[in-house]
Structures are given as C-alpha cells and as structure tokens.
Amino acid sequence: MAPRGQKLFTLEEARALLPRLRELLTALQAERREMAEELRALERLTSAMRANGHAAEAARREKRLGSLTAAIRGGLQQLAALGVEVKDVDSGLVDFPSLREGRIVYLCWRLDEPTIAYWHELDTGFLGREPLEPS
C-alpha cells in the first residue's frame, strides 16, 4: 500500500512522462551549469575589484544567481509535483514509485537512457538496479 498522497506509477504512465522529464531535466542541468559559471566569475571579483569599478558586474551576477536559484527551485518543484523522485540532477537520475509483486519499488531511469528499463528496491538505489525484463 502506498503512503498517503504518494503516487504510484505503472510502467506506461512513467514512460509517458519521459518527454516532459527530458525537457525539465535538460533545463535544470543548463541552469546548474550557468550557476556554477556565475559563481566562479563572482568569486574572481575580489572586494578590492568591487570597490574599483566592478560593483555593477558583481550586482548583475548576484541578480542572475538569484534568478537561476529561483528557476532551479521551480523546476524541482515541477518534478516533485509530477510525483517522481529526482535522485541526481547532474546525471538526470529519476525514480518512479511503483508497485511490483505486491510491494513498492522504484522504476529507475536516467536522462541518457532511451526508456525505462530498470527497477530497484527502495533501499538499494542505482547500484541495485535490475532489468524490468530478463535478458
């Protein structure tokens, strides 16, 4: 039985979400890369440089970091609202709670995979993945 409010996905429902997940995860990855670049650029602006004509650049970068933070938070909220569990944005690793043989497990998918082809127990994680269909 699923905990109250937890969505359980059939394989078909999970696979139907993949185009939307690809879109959201790709955007999140791009925003995270841009955020890392902005942080590196901001760190290069020492306090002396900020006082010496670079204050506007620092303010612009800080504003952009705020926008990126809000966008990333919004993207993660959209993913959570879909009922999926994002395990790692950088690799695009997502789990879908699902019922298998009478117990809750995760259907497991990564952004670089064409479809959902694996599952794992709740406590085993990515390294415990097993194929949905025997080879």
Coordinates of N, CA, C and O in Angstrom, one line a residue:
M1 N 0.8 -1.2 0.0 CA 0.0 0.0 0.0 C 0.9 1.3 0.0 O 1.9 1.3 0.7
A2 N 0.5 2.2 -0.8 CA 1.3 3.4 -0.9 C 1.1 4.3 0.3 O -0.1 4.4 0.7
P3 N 2.1 5.0 0.8 CA 1.9 6.0 1.8 C 0.9 7.1 1.3 O 0.8 7.3 0.1
R4 N 0.1 7.6 2.2 CA -0.9 8.6 1.8 C -0.3 9.7 1.0 O 0.7 10.3 1.3
G5 N -1.0 9.9 -0.2 CA -0.5 11.0 -1.1 C 0.6 10.7 -2.0 O 0.9 11.4 -2.9
Q6 N 1.2 9.5 -1.9 CA 2.2 9.1 -2.8 C 1.6 8.5 -4.1 O 0.8 7.6 -4.0
K7 N 2.1 9.0 -5.2 CA 1.6 8.5 -6.5 C 2.4 7.2 -6.8 O 3.7 7.2 -6.6
L8 N 1.7 6.2 -7.3 CA 2.4 5.0 -7.8 C 2.2 5.0 -9.3 O 1.1 5.2 -9.8
F9 N 3.3 4.7 -10.0 CA 3.2 4.8 -11.5 C 3.2 3.3 -12.0 O 3.9 2.5 -11.5
T10 N 2.4 3.2 -13.1 CA 2.6 2.0 -13.9 C 3.7 2.3 -14.8 O 4.1 3.5 -15.0
L11 N 4.3 1.3 -15.4 CA 5.4 1.5 -16.4 C 4.9 2.4 -17.5 O 5.7 3.3 -17.9
E12 N 3.7 2.2 -18.0 CA 3.2 3.0 -19.1 C 3.1 4.5 -18.7 O 3.4 5.4 -19.5
E13 N 2.6 4.7 -17.5 CA 2.5 6.1 -17.0 C 3.8 6.8 -16.9 O 4.0 7.9 -17.2
A14 N 4.8 6.0 -16.3 CA 6.1 6.6 -16.2 C 6.8 6.9 -17.5 O 7.3 7.9 -17.7
R15 N 6.6 5.9 -18.4 CA 7.2 6.2 -19.8 C 6.5 7.3 -20.5 O 7.2 8.1 -21.2
A16 N 5.3 7.5 -20.3 CA 4.6 8.7 -20.9 C 5.1 10.0 -20.4 O 5.0 11.0 -21.1
L17 N 5.7 10.0 -19.2 CA 6.3 11.3 -18.6 C 7.6 11.6 -19.2 O 8.1 12.7 -19.0
L18 N 8.3 10.7 -19.8 CA 9.7 10.9 -20.2 C 9.9 12.1 -21.1 O 10.9 12.9 -20.8
P19 N 9.1 12.4 -22.0 CA 9.4 13.7 -22.8 C 9.4 14.9 -21.9 O 10.3 15.8 -22.1
R20 N 8.4 15.0 -21.0 CA 8.4 16.2 -20.1 C 9.6 16.2 -19.1 O 10.2 17.2 -18.9
L21 N 10.0 15.0 -18.7 CA 11.1 14.9 -17.8 C 12.4 15.3 -18.5 O 13.3 16.0 -17.9
R22 N 12.5 14.9 -19.7 CA 13.7 15.2 -20.5 C 13.8 16.7 -20.6 O 14.9 17.3 -20.4
E23 N 12.7 17.4 -20.9 CA 12.7 18.8 -21.0 C 13.1 19.5 -19.7 O 13.9 20.4 -19.7
L24 N 12.4 19.1 -18.6 CA 12.7 19.7 -17.3 C 14.1 19.5 -16.9 O 14.8 20.4 -16.4
L25 N 14.6 18.3 -17.0 CA 16.0 17.9 -16.5 C 17.0 18.6 -17.4 O 18.0 19.1 -16.8
T26 N 16.8 18.7 -18.7 CA 17.8 19.3 -19.5 C 17.9 20.8 -19.2 O 19.0 21.4 -19.1
A27 N 16.8 21.4 -18.9 CA 16.8 22.9 -18.5 C 17.5 23.0 -17.1 O 18.3 23.9 -16.9
L28 N 17.2 22.1 -16.2 CA 17.8 22.2 -14.9 C 19.3 22.0 -15.0 O 20.1 22.8 -14.3
Q29 N 19.8 21.1 -15.8 CA 21.2 20.9 -16.0 C 21.9 22.2 -16.5 O 22.9 22.6 -16.1
A30 N 21.2 22.8 -17.5 CA 21.8 24.0 -18.1 C 21.8 25.1 -17.1 O 22.8 25.9 -17.0
E31 N 20.8 25.3 -16.3 CA 20.8 26.3 -15.2 C 21.8 26.0 -14.2 O 22.5 27.0 -13.7
R32 N 22.0 24.8 -13.8 CA 23.1 24.5 -12.8 C 24.5 24.8 -13.4 O 25.3 25.3 -12.7
R33 N 24.7 24.5 -14.7 CA 26.0 24.8 -15.3 C 26.2 26.3 -15.3 O 27.3 26.8 -15.0
E34 N 25.2 27.1 -15.7 CA 25.3 28.5 -15.7 C 25.5 29.1 -14.3 O 26.3 30.0 -14.1
M35 N 24.8 28.5 -13.3 CA 25.0 28.9 -12.0 C 26.5 28.7 -11.5 O 27.1 29.6 -10.9
A36 N 27.0 27.6 -11.8 CA 28.4 27.3 -11.5 C 29.4 28.3 -12.2 O 30.3 28.8 -11.5
E37 N 29.1 28.7 -13.4 CA 29.9 29.7 -14.1 C 29.8 31.0 -13.5 O 30.8 31.8 -13.3
E38 N 28.6 31.4 -13.1 CA 28.3 32.7 -12.5 C 29.1 32.8 -11.1 O 29.6 33.8 -10.8
L39 N 29.0 31.7 -10.4 CA 29.7 31.7 -9.1 C 31.2 31.8 -9.2 O 31.8 32.5 -8.5
R40 N 31.7 31.1 -10.2 CA 33.2 31.2 -10.4 C 33.5 32.7 -10.8 O 34.5 33.2 -10.3
A41 N 32.8 33.3 -11.7 CA 33.0 34.6 -12.1 C 32.9 35.6 -10.9 O 33.7 36.5 -10.8
L42 N 31.9 35.4 -10.1 CA 31.7 36.2 -8.9 C 32.9 36.1 -7.9 O 33.3 37.1 -7.3
E43 N 33.3 34.9 -7.7 CA 34.5 34.6 -6.8 C 35.7 35.3 -7.3 O 36.6 35.7 -6.5
R44 N 35.9 35.5 -8.6 CA 37.1 36.2 -9.1 C 37.0 37.7 -8.8 O 38.1 38.3 -8.9
L45 N 35.9 38.2 -8.6 CA 35.8 39.6 -8.2 C 36.0 39.8 -6.8 O 35.2 39.7 -5.9
T46 N 37.3 40.2 -6.5 CA 37.6 40.4 -5.1 C 37.0 41.6 -4.5 O 36.4 42.5 -5.3
S47 N 37.0 41.8 -3.2 CA 36.4 43.0 -2.6 C 37.1 44.3 -3.2 O 36.4 45.3 -3.4
A48 N 38.4 44.2 -3.4 CA 39.1 45.4 -4.0 C 38.6 45.7 -5.4 O 38.4 46.9 -5.7
M49 N 38.3 44.7 -6.1 CA 37.8 44.9 -7.5 C 36.4 45.5 -7.5 O 36.1 46.3 -8.3
R50 N 35.6 45.0 -6.5 CA 34.2 45.5 -6.4 C 34.3 47.0 -6.1 O 33.4 47.8 -6.6
A51 N 35.2 47.4 -5.3 CA 35.3 48.9 -4.9 C 36.0 49.7 -6.0 O 36.0 50.9 -6.0
N52 N 36.5 49.0 -7.0 CA 37.3 49.7 -8.1 C 36.6 49.5 -9.4 O 37.2 49.2 -10.4
G53 N 35.3 49.8 -9.5 CA 34.6 49.8 -10.7 C 33.9 48.6 -11.2 O 33.3 48.5 -12.2
H54 N 34.0 47.5 -10.4 CA 33.3 46.2 -10.8 C 32.1 45.9 -10.0 O 31.5 44.8 -10.1
A55 N 31.6 46.9 -9.2 CA 30.4 46.7 -8.4 C 29.2 46.4 -9.3 O 28.4 45.5 -8.9
A56 N 29.1 47.0 -10.4 CA 27.9 46.8 -11.3 C 27.9 45.3 -11.8 O 26.9 44.7 -11.9
E57 N 29.1 44.9 -12.2 CA 29.2 43.5 -12.7 C 28.9 42.5 -11.6 O 28.2 41.5 -11.8
A58 N 29.4 42.8 -10.4 CA 29.1 41.9 -9.2 C 27.5 41.9 -9.0 O 27.0 40.8 -8.8
A59 N 26.9 43.0 -9.0 CA 25.5 43.1 -8.7 C 24.7 42.4 -9.8 O 23.7 41.7 -9.5
R60 N 25.2 42.5 -11.1 CA 24.5 41.8 -12.2 C 24.6 40.3 -12.0 O 23.6 39.6 -12.1
R61 N 25.8 39.8 -11.6 CA 26.0 38.4 -11.4 C 25.2 37.9 -10.2 O 24.6 36.8 -10.3
E62 N 25.1 38.7 -9.2 CA 24.4 38.3 -8.0 C 22.9 38.2 -8.3 O 22.2 37.3 -7.9
K63 N 22.4 39.1 -9.1 CA 21.0 39.1 -9.6 C 20.7 37.9 -10.4 O 19.7 37.2 -10.2
R64 N 21.6 37.6 -11.3 CA 21.5 36.4 -12.2 C 21.5 35.1 -11.3 O 20.7 34.2 -11.6
L65 N 22.3 35.0 -10.3 CA 22.4 33.9 -9.4 C 21.0 33.7 -8.7 O 20.5 32.6 -8.6
G66 N 20.4 34.8 -8.3 CA 19.1 34.8 -7.7 C 18.1 34.2 -8.6 O 17.2 33.4 -8.3
S67 N 18.1 34.7 -9.9 CA 17.2 34.2 -10.9 C 17.4 32.7 -11.2 O 16.4 32.0 -11.3
L68 N 18.6 32.3 -11.3 CA 18.9 30.9 -11.5 C 18.4 30.0 -10.3 O 17.9 28.9 -10.5
T69 N 18.7 30.5 -9.1 CA 18.2 29.7 -7.9 C 16.7 29.6 -8.0 O 16.2 28.5 -7.7
A70 N 16.0 30.6 -8.3 CA 14.5 30.5 -8.4 C 14.1 29.6 -9.5 O 13.1 28.8 -9.3
A71 N 14.8 29.6 -10.6 CA 14.4 28.7 -11.7 C 14.6 27.3 -11.4 O 13.8 26.4 -11.7
I72 N 15.8 27.0 -10.7 CA 16.1 25.6 -10.3 C 15.1 25.1 -9.3 O 14.6 24.0 -9.4
R73 N 14.8 26.0 -8.3 CA 13.8 25.6 -7.3 C 12.4 25.3 -8.0 O 11.8 24.3 -7.7
G74 N 12.1 26.1 -8.9 CA 10.8 25.9 -9.6 C 10.8 24.7 -10.4 O 9.8 23.9 -10.5
G75 N 11.9 24.4 -11.1 CA 12.0 23.1 -11.9 C 11.9 21.9 -11.0 O 11.2 20.9 -11.3
L76 N 12.5 21.9 -9.8 CA 12.5 20.8 -8.9 C 11.1 20.7 -8.3 O 10.6 19.5 -8.2
Q77 N 10.4 21.8 -8.1 CA 9.0 21.7 -7.6 C 8.1 21.1 -8.7 O 7.2 20.3 -8.4
Q78 N 8.3 21.4 -9.9 CA 7.5 20.9 -11.0 C 7.7 19.3 -11.1 O 6.8 18.6 -11.3
L79 N 9.0 18.9 -10.9 CA 9.3 17.5 -10.9 C 8.6 16.8 -9.8 O 8.0 15.7 -9.9
A80 N 8.7 17.4 -8.6 CA 8.1 16.8 -7.4 C 6.6 16.7 -7.6 O 5.9 15.7 -7.2
A81 N 6.0 17.7 -8.2 CA 4.5 17.7 -8.4 C 4.1 16.6 -9.3 O 2.9 16.2 -9.2
L82 N 5.0 16.2 -10.2 CA 4.6 15.0 -11.1 C 4.6 13.7 -10.3 O 4.1 12.7 -10.8
G83 N 5.2 13.7 -9.1 CA 5.2 12.5 -8.3 C 6.5 11.7 -8.4 O 6.6 10.6 -7.9
V84 N 7.5 12.2 -9.2 CA 8.7 11.5 -9.4 C 9.7 11.9 -8.3 O 9.6 13.0 -7.7
E85 N 10.8 11.1 -8.1 CA 11.8 11.5 -7.1 C 13.1 11.7 -7.9 O 13.6 10.7 -8.5
V86 N 13.6 12.9 -7.9 CA 14.9 13.2 -8.6 C 16.0 12.8 -7.7 O 16.1 13.4 -6.6
K87 N 16.8 11.9 -8.1 CA 17.9 11.4 -7.2 C 19.2 12.2 -7.5 O 20.0 12.4 -6.7
D88 N 19.4 12.6 -8.8 CA 20.6 13.4 -9.2 C 20.3 14.2 -10.4 O 20.1 13.6 -11.5
V89 N 20.3 15.5 -10.3 CA 20.0 16.4 -11.4 C 21.1 16.2 -12.5 O 20.9 16.2 -13.7
D90 N 22.4 16.2 -12.0 CA 23.5 16.2 -13.0 C 23.5 15.0 -13.9 O 23.8 15.2 -15.1
S91 N 23.1 13.9 -13.4 CA 23.1 12.7 -14.3 C 21.7 12.5 -14.8 O 21.4 11.6 -15.7
G92 N 20.7 13.2 -14.3 CA 19.3 13.1 -14.8 C 18.7 11.8 -14.2 O 17.9 11.2 -14.9
L93 N 19.0 11.4 -13.0 CA 18.6 10.2 -12.4 C 17.2 10.4 -11.7 O 17.1 11.3 -10.8
V94 N 16.2 9.6 -12.1 CA 14.9 9.8 -11.6 C 14.3 8.4 -11.2 O 14.5 7.4 -11.9
D95 N 13.6 8.4 -10.1 CA 12.9 7.2 -9.7 C 11.4 7.4 -9.7 O 10.9 8.5 -9.3
F96 N 10.6 6.4 -10.0 CA 9.2 6.5 -10.1 C 8.7 5.4 -9.1 O 8.9 4.2 -9.3
P97 N 8.0 5.8 -8.0 CA 7.4 4.8 -7.1 C 6.4 3.9 -7.9 O 5.7 4.5 -8.7
S98 N 6.5 2.6 -7.7 CA 5.7 1.7 -8.5 C 5.4 0.5 -7.7 O 6.1 0.2 -6.7
L99 N 4.4 -0.2 -8.0 CA 4.0 -1.5 -7.4 C 4.5 -2.6 -8.2 O 4.3 -2.7 -9.4
R100 N 5.3 -3.5 -7.6 CA 5.8 -4.7 -8.3 C 5.7 -5.9 -7.3 O 6.2 -5.9 -6.2
E101 N 5.0 -6.9 -7.8 CA 4.8 -8.1 -7.0 C 4.3 -7.8 -5.6 O 4.7 -8.4 -4.6
G102 N 3.3 -6.8 -5.5 CA 2.7 -6.5 -4.2 C 3.5 -5.6 -3.3 O 3.1 -5.4 -2.1
R103 N 4.6 -5.1 -3.7 CA 5.4 -4.2 -2.9 C 5.8 -2.9 -3.7 O 5.9 -3.0 -4.9
I104 N 6.1 -1.9 -2.9 CA 6.5 -0.6 -3.6 C 8.0 -0.7 -3.9 O 8.8 -1.1 -3.0
V105 N 8.3 -0.4 -5.1 CA 9.7 -0.4 -5.6 C 9.9 0.9 -6.4 O 8.9 1.7 -6.6
Y106 N 11.0 1.1 -7.0 CA 11.3 2.2 -7.9 C 11.5 1.7 -9.3 O 12.3 0.8 -9.5
L107 N 10.8 2.3 -10.2 CA 11.2 2.2 -11.6 C 12.3 3.3 -11.8 O 12.2 4.4 -11.3
C108 N 13.4 2.9 -12.4 CA 14.6 3.8 -12.4 C 15.0 4.1 -13.8 O 15.1 3.3 -14.7
W109 N 15.2 5.4 -14.0 CA 15.6 5.9 -15.4 C 16.6 7.0 -15.2 O 16.6 7.8 -14.3
R110 N 17.5 7.1 -16.2 CA 18.4 8.2 -16.3 C 18.3 8.9 -17.7 O 17.9 8.3 -18.7
L111 N 18.5 10.2 -17.7 CA 18.3 11.0 -18.9 C 19.0 10.5 -20.1 O 18.4 10.6 -21.2
D112 N 20.1 9.8 -20.0 CA 20.8 9.3 -21.2 C 20.2 8.0 -21.7 O 20.7 7.4 -22.7
E113 N 19.2 7.4 -21.0 CA 18.6 6.2 -21.4 C 17.4 6.4 -22.3 O 16.6 7.4 -22.0
P114 N 17.2 5.6 -23.3 CA 16.0 5.9 -24.2 C 14.7 5.6 -23.6 O 13.7 6.3 -23.9
T115 N 14.6 4.7 -22.6 CA 13.3 4.4 -22.0 C 13.6 3.9 -20.6 O 14.7 3.7 -20.2
I116 N 12.5 3.6 -19.8 CA 12.7 3.0 -18.5 C 12.8 1.5 -18.7 O 11.9 0.8 -19.2
A117 N 13.9 1.0 -18.3 CA 14.2 -0.5 -18.5 C 14.7 -1.1 -17.2 O 15.0 -2.3 -17.2
Y118 N 14.7 -0.4 -16.1 CA 15.2 -0.9 -14.8 C 14.3 -0.6 -13.7 O 13.5 0.4 -13.7
W119 N 14.5 -1.4 -12.6 CA 13.8 -1.1 -11.3 C 14.7 -1.5 -10.2 O 15.8 -2.1 -10.4
H120 N 14.4 -1.0 -9.0 CA 15.2 -1.4 -7.8 C 14.4 -1.3 -6.6 O 13.4 -0.6 -6.6
E121 N 14.8 -2.0 -5.6 CA 14.1 -1.9 -4.3 C 14.3 -0.5 -3.7 O 15.2 0.2 -4.1
L122 N 13.5 -0.1 -2.7 CA 13.6 1.2 -2.2 C 14.9 1.5 -1.5 O 15.4 2.6 -1.4
D123 N 15.5 0.4 -0.9 CA 16.7 0.6 -0.1 C 18.0 0.3 -0.9 O 19.1 0.3 -0.3
T124 N 17.9 -0.1 -2.2 CA 19.2 -0.5 -2.8 C 19.7 0.6 -3.7 O 20.9 0.6 -4.0
G125 N 18.9 1.5 -4.2 CA 19.4 2.6 -5.1 C 19.9 2.1 -6.4 O 19.7 1.0 -6.9
F126 N 20.6 3.0 -7.1 CA 21.0 2.8 -8.5 C 21.8 1.6 -8.7 O 21.7 0.9 -9.7
L127 N 22.7 1.3 -7.8 CA 23.6 0.1 -7.9 C 22.9 -1.2 -7.8 O 23.4 -2.2 -8.3
G128 N 21.6 -1.1 -7.3 CA 20.8 -2.3 -7.1 C 19.8 -2.5 -8.3 O 18.9 -3.3 -8.2
R129 N 20.0 -1.7 -9.3 CA 19.1 -1.8 -10.5 C 19.0 -3.2 -11.1 O 20.1 -3.8 -11.2
E130 N 17.9 -3.6 -11.5 CA 17.7 -4.9 -12.2 C 16.8 -4.6 -13.4 O 16.0 -3.7 -13.4
P131 N 17.1 -5.3 -14.5 CA 16.2 -5.1 -15.7 C 14.8 -5.5 -15.5 O 14.5 -6.4 -14.7
L132 N 13.9 -4.7 -16.1 CA 12.5 -5.0 -15.9 C 12.1 -6.3 -16.6 O 11.3 -7.0 -16.1
E133 N 12.8 -6.6 -17.7 CA 12.6 -7.8 -18.4 C 13.9 -8.6 -18.5 O 14.9 -8.0 -18.8
P134 N 13.8 -9.9 -18.2 CA 15.1 -10.7 -18.3 C 15.7 -10.7 -19.7 O 15.0 -10.6 -20.7
S135 N 17.0 -10.7 -19.7 CA 17.7 -10.7 -21.0 C 17.8 -12.0 -21.6 O 17.6 -13.0 -21.1

